[in-house]
XYZ file of C-alpha atoms in Angstrom:
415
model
C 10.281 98.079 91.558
C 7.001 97.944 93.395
C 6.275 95.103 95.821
C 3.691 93.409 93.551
C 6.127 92.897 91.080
C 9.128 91.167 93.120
C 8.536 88.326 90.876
C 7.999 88.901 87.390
C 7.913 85.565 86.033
C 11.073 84.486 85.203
C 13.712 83.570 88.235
C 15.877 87.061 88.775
C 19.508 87.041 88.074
C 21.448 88.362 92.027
C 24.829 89.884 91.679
C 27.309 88.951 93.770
C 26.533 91.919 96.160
C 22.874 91.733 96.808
C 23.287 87.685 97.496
C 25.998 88.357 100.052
C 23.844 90.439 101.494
C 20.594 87.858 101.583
C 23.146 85.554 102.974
C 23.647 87.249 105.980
C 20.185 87.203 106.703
C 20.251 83.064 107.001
C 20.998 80.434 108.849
C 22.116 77.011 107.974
C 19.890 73.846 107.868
C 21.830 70.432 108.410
C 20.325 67.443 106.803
C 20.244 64.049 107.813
C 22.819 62.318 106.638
C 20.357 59.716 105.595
C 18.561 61.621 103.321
C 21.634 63.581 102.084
C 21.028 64.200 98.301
C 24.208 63.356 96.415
C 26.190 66.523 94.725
C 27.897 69.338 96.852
C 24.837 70.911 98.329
C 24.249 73.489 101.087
C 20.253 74.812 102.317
C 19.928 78.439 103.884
C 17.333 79.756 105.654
C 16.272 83.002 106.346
C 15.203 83.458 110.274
C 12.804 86.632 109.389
C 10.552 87.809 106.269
C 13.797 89.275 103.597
C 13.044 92.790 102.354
C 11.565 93.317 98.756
C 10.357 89.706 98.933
C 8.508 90.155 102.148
C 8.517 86.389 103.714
C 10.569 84.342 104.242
C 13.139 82.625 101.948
C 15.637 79.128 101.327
C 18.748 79.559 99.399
C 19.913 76.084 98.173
C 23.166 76.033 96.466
C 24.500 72.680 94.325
C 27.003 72.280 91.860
C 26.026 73.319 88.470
C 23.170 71.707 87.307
C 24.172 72.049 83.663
C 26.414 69.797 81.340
C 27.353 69.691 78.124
C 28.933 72.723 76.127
C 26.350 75.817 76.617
C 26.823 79.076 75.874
C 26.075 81.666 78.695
C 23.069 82.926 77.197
C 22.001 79.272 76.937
C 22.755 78.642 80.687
C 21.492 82.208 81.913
C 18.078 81.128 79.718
C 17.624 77.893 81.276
C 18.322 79.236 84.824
C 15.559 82.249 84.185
C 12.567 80.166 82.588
C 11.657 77.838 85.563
C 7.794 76.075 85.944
C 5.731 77.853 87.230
C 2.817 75.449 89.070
C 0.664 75.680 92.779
C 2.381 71.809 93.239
C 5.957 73.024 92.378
C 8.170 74.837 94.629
C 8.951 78.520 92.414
C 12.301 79.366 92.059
C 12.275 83.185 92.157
C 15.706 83.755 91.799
C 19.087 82.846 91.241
C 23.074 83.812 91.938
C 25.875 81.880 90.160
C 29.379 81.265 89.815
C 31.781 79.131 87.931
C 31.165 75.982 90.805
C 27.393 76.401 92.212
C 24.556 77.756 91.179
C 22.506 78.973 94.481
C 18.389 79.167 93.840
C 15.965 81.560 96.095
C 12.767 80.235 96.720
C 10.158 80.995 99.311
C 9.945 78.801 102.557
C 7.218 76.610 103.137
C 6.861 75.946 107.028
C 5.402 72.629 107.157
C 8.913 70.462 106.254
C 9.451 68.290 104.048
C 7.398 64.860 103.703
C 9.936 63.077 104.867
C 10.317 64.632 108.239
C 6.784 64.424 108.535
C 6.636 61.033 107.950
C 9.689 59.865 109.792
C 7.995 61.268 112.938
C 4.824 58.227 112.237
C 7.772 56.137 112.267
C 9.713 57.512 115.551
C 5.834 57.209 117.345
C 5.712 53.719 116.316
C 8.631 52.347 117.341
C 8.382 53.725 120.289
C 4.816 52.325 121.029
C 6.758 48.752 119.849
C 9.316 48.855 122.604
C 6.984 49.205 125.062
C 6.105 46.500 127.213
C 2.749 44.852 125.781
C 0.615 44.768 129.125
C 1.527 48.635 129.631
C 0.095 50.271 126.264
C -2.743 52.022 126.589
C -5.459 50.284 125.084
C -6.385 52.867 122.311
C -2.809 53.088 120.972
C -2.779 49.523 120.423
C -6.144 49.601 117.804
C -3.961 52.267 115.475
C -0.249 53.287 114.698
C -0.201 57.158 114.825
C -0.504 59.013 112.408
C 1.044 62.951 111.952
C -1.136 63.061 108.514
C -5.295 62.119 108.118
C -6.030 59.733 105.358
C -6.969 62.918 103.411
C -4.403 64.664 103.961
C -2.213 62.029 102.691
C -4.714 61.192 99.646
C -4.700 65.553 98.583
C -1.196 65.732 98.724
C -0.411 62.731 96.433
C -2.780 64.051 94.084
C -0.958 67.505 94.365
C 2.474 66.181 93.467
C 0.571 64.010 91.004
C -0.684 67.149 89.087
C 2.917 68.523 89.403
C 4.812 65.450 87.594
C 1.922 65.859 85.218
C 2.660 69.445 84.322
C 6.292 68.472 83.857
C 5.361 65.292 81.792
C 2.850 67.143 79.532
C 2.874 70.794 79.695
C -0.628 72.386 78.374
C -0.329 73.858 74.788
C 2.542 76.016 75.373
C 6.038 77.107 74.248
C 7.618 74.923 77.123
C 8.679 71.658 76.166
C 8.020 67.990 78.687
C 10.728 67.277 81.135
C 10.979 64.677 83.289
C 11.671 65.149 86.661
C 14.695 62.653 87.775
C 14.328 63.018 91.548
C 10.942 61.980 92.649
C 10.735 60.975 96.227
C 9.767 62.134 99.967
C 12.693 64.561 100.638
C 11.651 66.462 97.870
C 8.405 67.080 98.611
C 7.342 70.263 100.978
C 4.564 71.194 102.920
C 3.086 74.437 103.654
C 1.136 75.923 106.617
C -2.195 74.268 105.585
C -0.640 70.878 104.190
C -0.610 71.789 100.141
C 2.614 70.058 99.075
C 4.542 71.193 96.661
C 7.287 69.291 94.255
C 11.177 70.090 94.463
C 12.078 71.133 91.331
C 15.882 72.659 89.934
C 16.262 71.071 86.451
C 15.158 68.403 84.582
C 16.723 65.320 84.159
C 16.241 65.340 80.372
C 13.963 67.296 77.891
C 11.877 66.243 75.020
C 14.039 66.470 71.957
C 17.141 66.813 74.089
C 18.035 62.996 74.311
C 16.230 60.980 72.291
C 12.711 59.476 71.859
C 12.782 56.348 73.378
C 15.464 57.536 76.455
C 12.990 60.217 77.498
C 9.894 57.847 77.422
C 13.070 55.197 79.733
C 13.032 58.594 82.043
C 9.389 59.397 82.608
C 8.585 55.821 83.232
C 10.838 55.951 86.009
C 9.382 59.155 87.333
C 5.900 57.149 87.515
C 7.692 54.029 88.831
C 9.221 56.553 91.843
C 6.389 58.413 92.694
C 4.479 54.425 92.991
C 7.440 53.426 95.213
C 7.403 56.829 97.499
C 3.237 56.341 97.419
C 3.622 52.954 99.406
C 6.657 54.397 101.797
C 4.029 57.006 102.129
C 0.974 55.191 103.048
C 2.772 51.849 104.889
C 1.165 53.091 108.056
C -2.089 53.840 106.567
C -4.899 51.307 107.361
C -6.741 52.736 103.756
C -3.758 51.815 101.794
C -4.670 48.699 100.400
C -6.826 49.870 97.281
C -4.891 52.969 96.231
C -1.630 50.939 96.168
C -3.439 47.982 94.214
C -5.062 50.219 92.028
C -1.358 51.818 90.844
C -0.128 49.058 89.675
C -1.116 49.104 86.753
C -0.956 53.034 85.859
C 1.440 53.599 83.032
C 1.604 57.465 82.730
C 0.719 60.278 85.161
C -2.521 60.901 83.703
C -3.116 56.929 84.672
C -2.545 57.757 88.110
C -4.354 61.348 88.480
C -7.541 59.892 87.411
C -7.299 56.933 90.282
C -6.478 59.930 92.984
C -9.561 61.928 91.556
C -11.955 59.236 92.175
C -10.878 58.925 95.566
C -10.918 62.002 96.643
C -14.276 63.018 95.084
C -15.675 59.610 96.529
C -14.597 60.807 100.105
C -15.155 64.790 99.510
C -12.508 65.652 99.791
C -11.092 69.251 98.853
C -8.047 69.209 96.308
C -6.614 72.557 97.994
C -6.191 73.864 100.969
C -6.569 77.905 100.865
C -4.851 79.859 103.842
C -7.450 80.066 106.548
C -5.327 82.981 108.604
C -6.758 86.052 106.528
C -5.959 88.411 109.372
C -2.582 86.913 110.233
C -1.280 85.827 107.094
C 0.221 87.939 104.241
C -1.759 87.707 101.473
C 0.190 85.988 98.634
C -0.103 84.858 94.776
C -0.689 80.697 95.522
C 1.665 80.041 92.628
C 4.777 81.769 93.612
C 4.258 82.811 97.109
C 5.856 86.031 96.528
C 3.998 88.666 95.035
C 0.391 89.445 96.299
C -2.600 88.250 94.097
C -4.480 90.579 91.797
C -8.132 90.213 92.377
C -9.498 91.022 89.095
C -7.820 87.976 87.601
C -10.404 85.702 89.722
C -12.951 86.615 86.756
C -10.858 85.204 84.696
C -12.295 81.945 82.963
C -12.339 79.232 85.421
C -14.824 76.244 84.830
C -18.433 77.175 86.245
C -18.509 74.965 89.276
C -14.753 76.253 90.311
C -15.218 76.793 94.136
C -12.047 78.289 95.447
C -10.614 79.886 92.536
C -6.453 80.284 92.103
C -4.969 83.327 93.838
C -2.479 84.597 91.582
C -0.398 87.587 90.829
C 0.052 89.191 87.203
C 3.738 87.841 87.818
C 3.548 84.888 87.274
C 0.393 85.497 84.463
C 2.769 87.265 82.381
C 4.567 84.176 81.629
C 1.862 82.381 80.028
C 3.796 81.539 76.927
C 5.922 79.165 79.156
C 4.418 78.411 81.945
C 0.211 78.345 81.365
C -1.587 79.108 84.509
C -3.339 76.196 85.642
C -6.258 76.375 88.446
C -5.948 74.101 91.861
C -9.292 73.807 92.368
C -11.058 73.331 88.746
C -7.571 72.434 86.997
C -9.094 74.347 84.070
C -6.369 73.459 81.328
C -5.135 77.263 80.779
C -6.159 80.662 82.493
C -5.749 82.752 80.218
C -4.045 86.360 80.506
C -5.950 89.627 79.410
C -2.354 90.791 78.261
C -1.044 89.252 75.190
C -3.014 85.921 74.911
C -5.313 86.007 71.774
C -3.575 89.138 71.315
C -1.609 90.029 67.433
C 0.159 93.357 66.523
C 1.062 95.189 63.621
C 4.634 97.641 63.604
C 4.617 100.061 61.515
C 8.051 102.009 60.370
C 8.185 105.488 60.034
C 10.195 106.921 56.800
C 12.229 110.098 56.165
C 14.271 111.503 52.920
C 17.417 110.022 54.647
C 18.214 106.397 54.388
C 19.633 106.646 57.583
C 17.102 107.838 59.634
C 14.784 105.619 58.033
C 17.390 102.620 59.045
C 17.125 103.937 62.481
C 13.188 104.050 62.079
C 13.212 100.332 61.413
C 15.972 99.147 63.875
C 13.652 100.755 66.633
C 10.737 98.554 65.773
C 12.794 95.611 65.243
C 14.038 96.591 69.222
C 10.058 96.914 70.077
C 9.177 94.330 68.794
C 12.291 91.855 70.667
C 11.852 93.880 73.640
C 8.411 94.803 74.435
C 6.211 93.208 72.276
C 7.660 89.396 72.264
C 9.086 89.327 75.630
C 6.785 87.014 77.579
C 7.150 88.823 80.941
C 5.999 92.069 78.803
C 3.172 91.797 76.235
C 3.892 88.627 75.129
C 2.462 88.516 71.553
C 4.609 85.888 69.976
C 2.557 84.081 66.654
C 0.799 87.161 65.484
C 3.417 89.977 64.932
C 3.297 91.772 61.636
C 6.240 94.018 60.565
C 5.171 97.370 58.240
C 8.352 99.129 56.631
C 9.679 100.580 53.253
C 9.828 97.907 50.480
C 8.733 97.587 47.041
C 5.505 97.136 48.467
C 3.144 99.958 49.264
C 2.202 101.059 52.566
C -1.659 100.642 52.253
C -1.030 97.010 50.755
C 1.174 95.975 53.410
C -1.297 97.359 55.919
C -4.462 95.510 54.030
C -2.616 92.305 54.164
C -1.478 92.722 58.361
C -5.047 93.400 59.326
C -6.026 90.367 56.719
C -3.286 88.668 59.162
C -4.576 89.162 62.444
C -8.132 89.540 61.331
C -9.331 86.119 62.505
C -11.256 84.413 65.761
C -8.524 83.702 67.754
C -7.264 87.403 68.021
C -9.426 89.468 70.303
C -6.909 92.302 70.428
C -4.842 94.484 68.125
C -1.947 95.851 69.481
C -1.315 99.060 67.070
């Protein structure tokens, strides 16, 4: 597989072989006992970029994250179709067994929030132990701060967008999670101070529990990304209307459009790009693997988009299930040249033998499973018309398929 195409989309199944291997190539990371997560849970991290993946990677292994009685296909499904999103950490890949389930992502080298913030704290008390008459006068006007006010302010708005995106997915196959978790630790930084939301599996899906539970869960995501917001900010002298202006957010959405008012009415950018060109890899901005195709910049953006999403056709291909979304312009869905507004017709071929003709109509039933409604593939999943022997003629059933797919929303014909 070529290098652009380490990722394809979906988070790749490791055999027990190739993960030993990537194991050897990492080095523990030991927690604070403080911020220990609860489960069985052990973080890897790999000292040099890994082969095929070309950076470096985290392999964080907890106990299976599933319950209930699923099949395999159903667990190996739900391990494969993670969210894809610039404020969510990707999961690229995964190895299992009966106890853990271990997840590959890449590693982002600014920490985690926590750390970041626990160092404002260390500076502080240690300023407060001093004796008063020795401080220097200008560290007594200001506690110190490892973060500018907007830093802080872009990066709440970051994880904001990310809850969002789990909360209400754009039009899309995928259905709302919630996230269960929401809170400093799992929040990571990158070179250039994007954050990005940990994310393994939801703590319930729409549908899966009922109504009013999952409305009980996503109200607590809100009411945990509030709390972390004031942890966040206690240091901050600009606190005071953000936090008062929370309070009375209900939903996400509630909350976004607070952040975006502040950070337009201080001008402030709502990404960072990478600023090393000529040092840093180049790298798709959604799953930090594969590099970024630069046609798909003309892709439809809104006009005034300044800094437009670099992203790979990886992590486009899934569009079904995870809808590109834009960091800079948040344009609802990018959409992919290859099968969005796309429909296709199948046609059988026939013979004097039943049999062959069977075989003629298994192997479109295969192309169409395979190829044409795989989402990492062409993706063409409403608009799929099926053409074989029947009572029907041929030139009818090929009058009423074009009929089919002959309206605005289909812009290609896959023949």
């Amino acid at each position: 597989m070529d290098e652009h195409l380490a990722f394809n989309g979906k988070a790749g199944k490791l055999d027990e072989r190739v993960f030993s291997k990537l194991k050897l190539l990492c080095r523990p990371v030991k927690a604070r006992q403080d911020n220990a997560q609860q489960g069985n849970e052990t973080t890897l991290v790999s000292q040099d970029d890994v082969p095929f993946y070309n950076t470096r990677l985290v392999l964080h292994t907890v106990e299976k994250p599933w319950t209930g009685d699923l099949s395999e296909e159903e667990i190996e499904n739900n391990l494969e179709q993670i969210i894809l999103h610039y404020a969510i950490v990707p999961q690229v890949a995964y190895y299992r067994n009966e106890q853990t389930v271990s997840f590959v992502a890449p590693y982002f080298g600014g920490g985690t929030l926590d750390e970041v913030i626990q160092k404002e704290r260390d500076k502080t008390a240690a300023i407060e132990t001093e004796i008063p008459s020795d401080r220097k006068p200008e560290i007594a006007l200001e506690r110190p701060q490892t973060l500018e006010w907007k830093d802080k302010l872009r990066i709440l708005y970051q994880i904001c967008r990310a809850i969002e995106y789990l909360h209400q997915p754009p039009k899309c196959e995928r259905k709302p999670v919630s996230h269960g978790n929401i809170c400093m630790q799992n929040v990571l930084l990158d070179e250039q101070k994007n954050a990005r939301l940990l994310f393994f599996t939801p703590k319930s899906v729409e549908g899966g529990v009922g109504e009013e539970q999952f409305q009980e869960d996503k109200n607590k995501d809100v009411q945990a990304f509030i709390e972390m917001t004031h942890d966040f900010l206690k240091q901050s002298r600009k606190k005071t209307d953000v936090l008062a202006r929370k309070q009375t957010a209900v939903t996400m959405t509630d909350i976004k459009k607070e952040l975006e008012s502040g950070l337009r009415g201080e001008g402030i950018n709502w990404w960072t790009p990478s600023q090393d060109v000529g040092k840093t890899k180049d790298k798709c901005e959604i799953c930090c693997i594969n590099k970024p195709e630069k046609t798909f910049q003309k892709l439809t953006h809104d006009r005034l988009c300044g800094s437009k999403i670099q992203m790979c056709v990886g992590c486009l291909w899934n569009w079904q299930y995870n809808p590109v979304k834009c960091h800079t312009c948040d344009q609802d869905k990018i959409r992919s040249p290859v099968g969005d507004c796309w429909g296709a017709i199948i046609i059988a071929g026939t013979d004097e033998k039943q049999e062959i003709t069977k075989s003629f109509e298994d192997d479109i039933e295969k192309l169409k499973d395979r190829v044409i409604t795989k989402a990492t593939l062409m993706g063409v999943r409403n608009n799929v018309v099926t053409v074989k022997k029947s009572n029907t003629t041929y030139g009818e059933q090929l009058e009423k398929a074009f009929n089919n797919v002959d309206t605005p929303e289909i812009t290609t014909i896959v023949l």
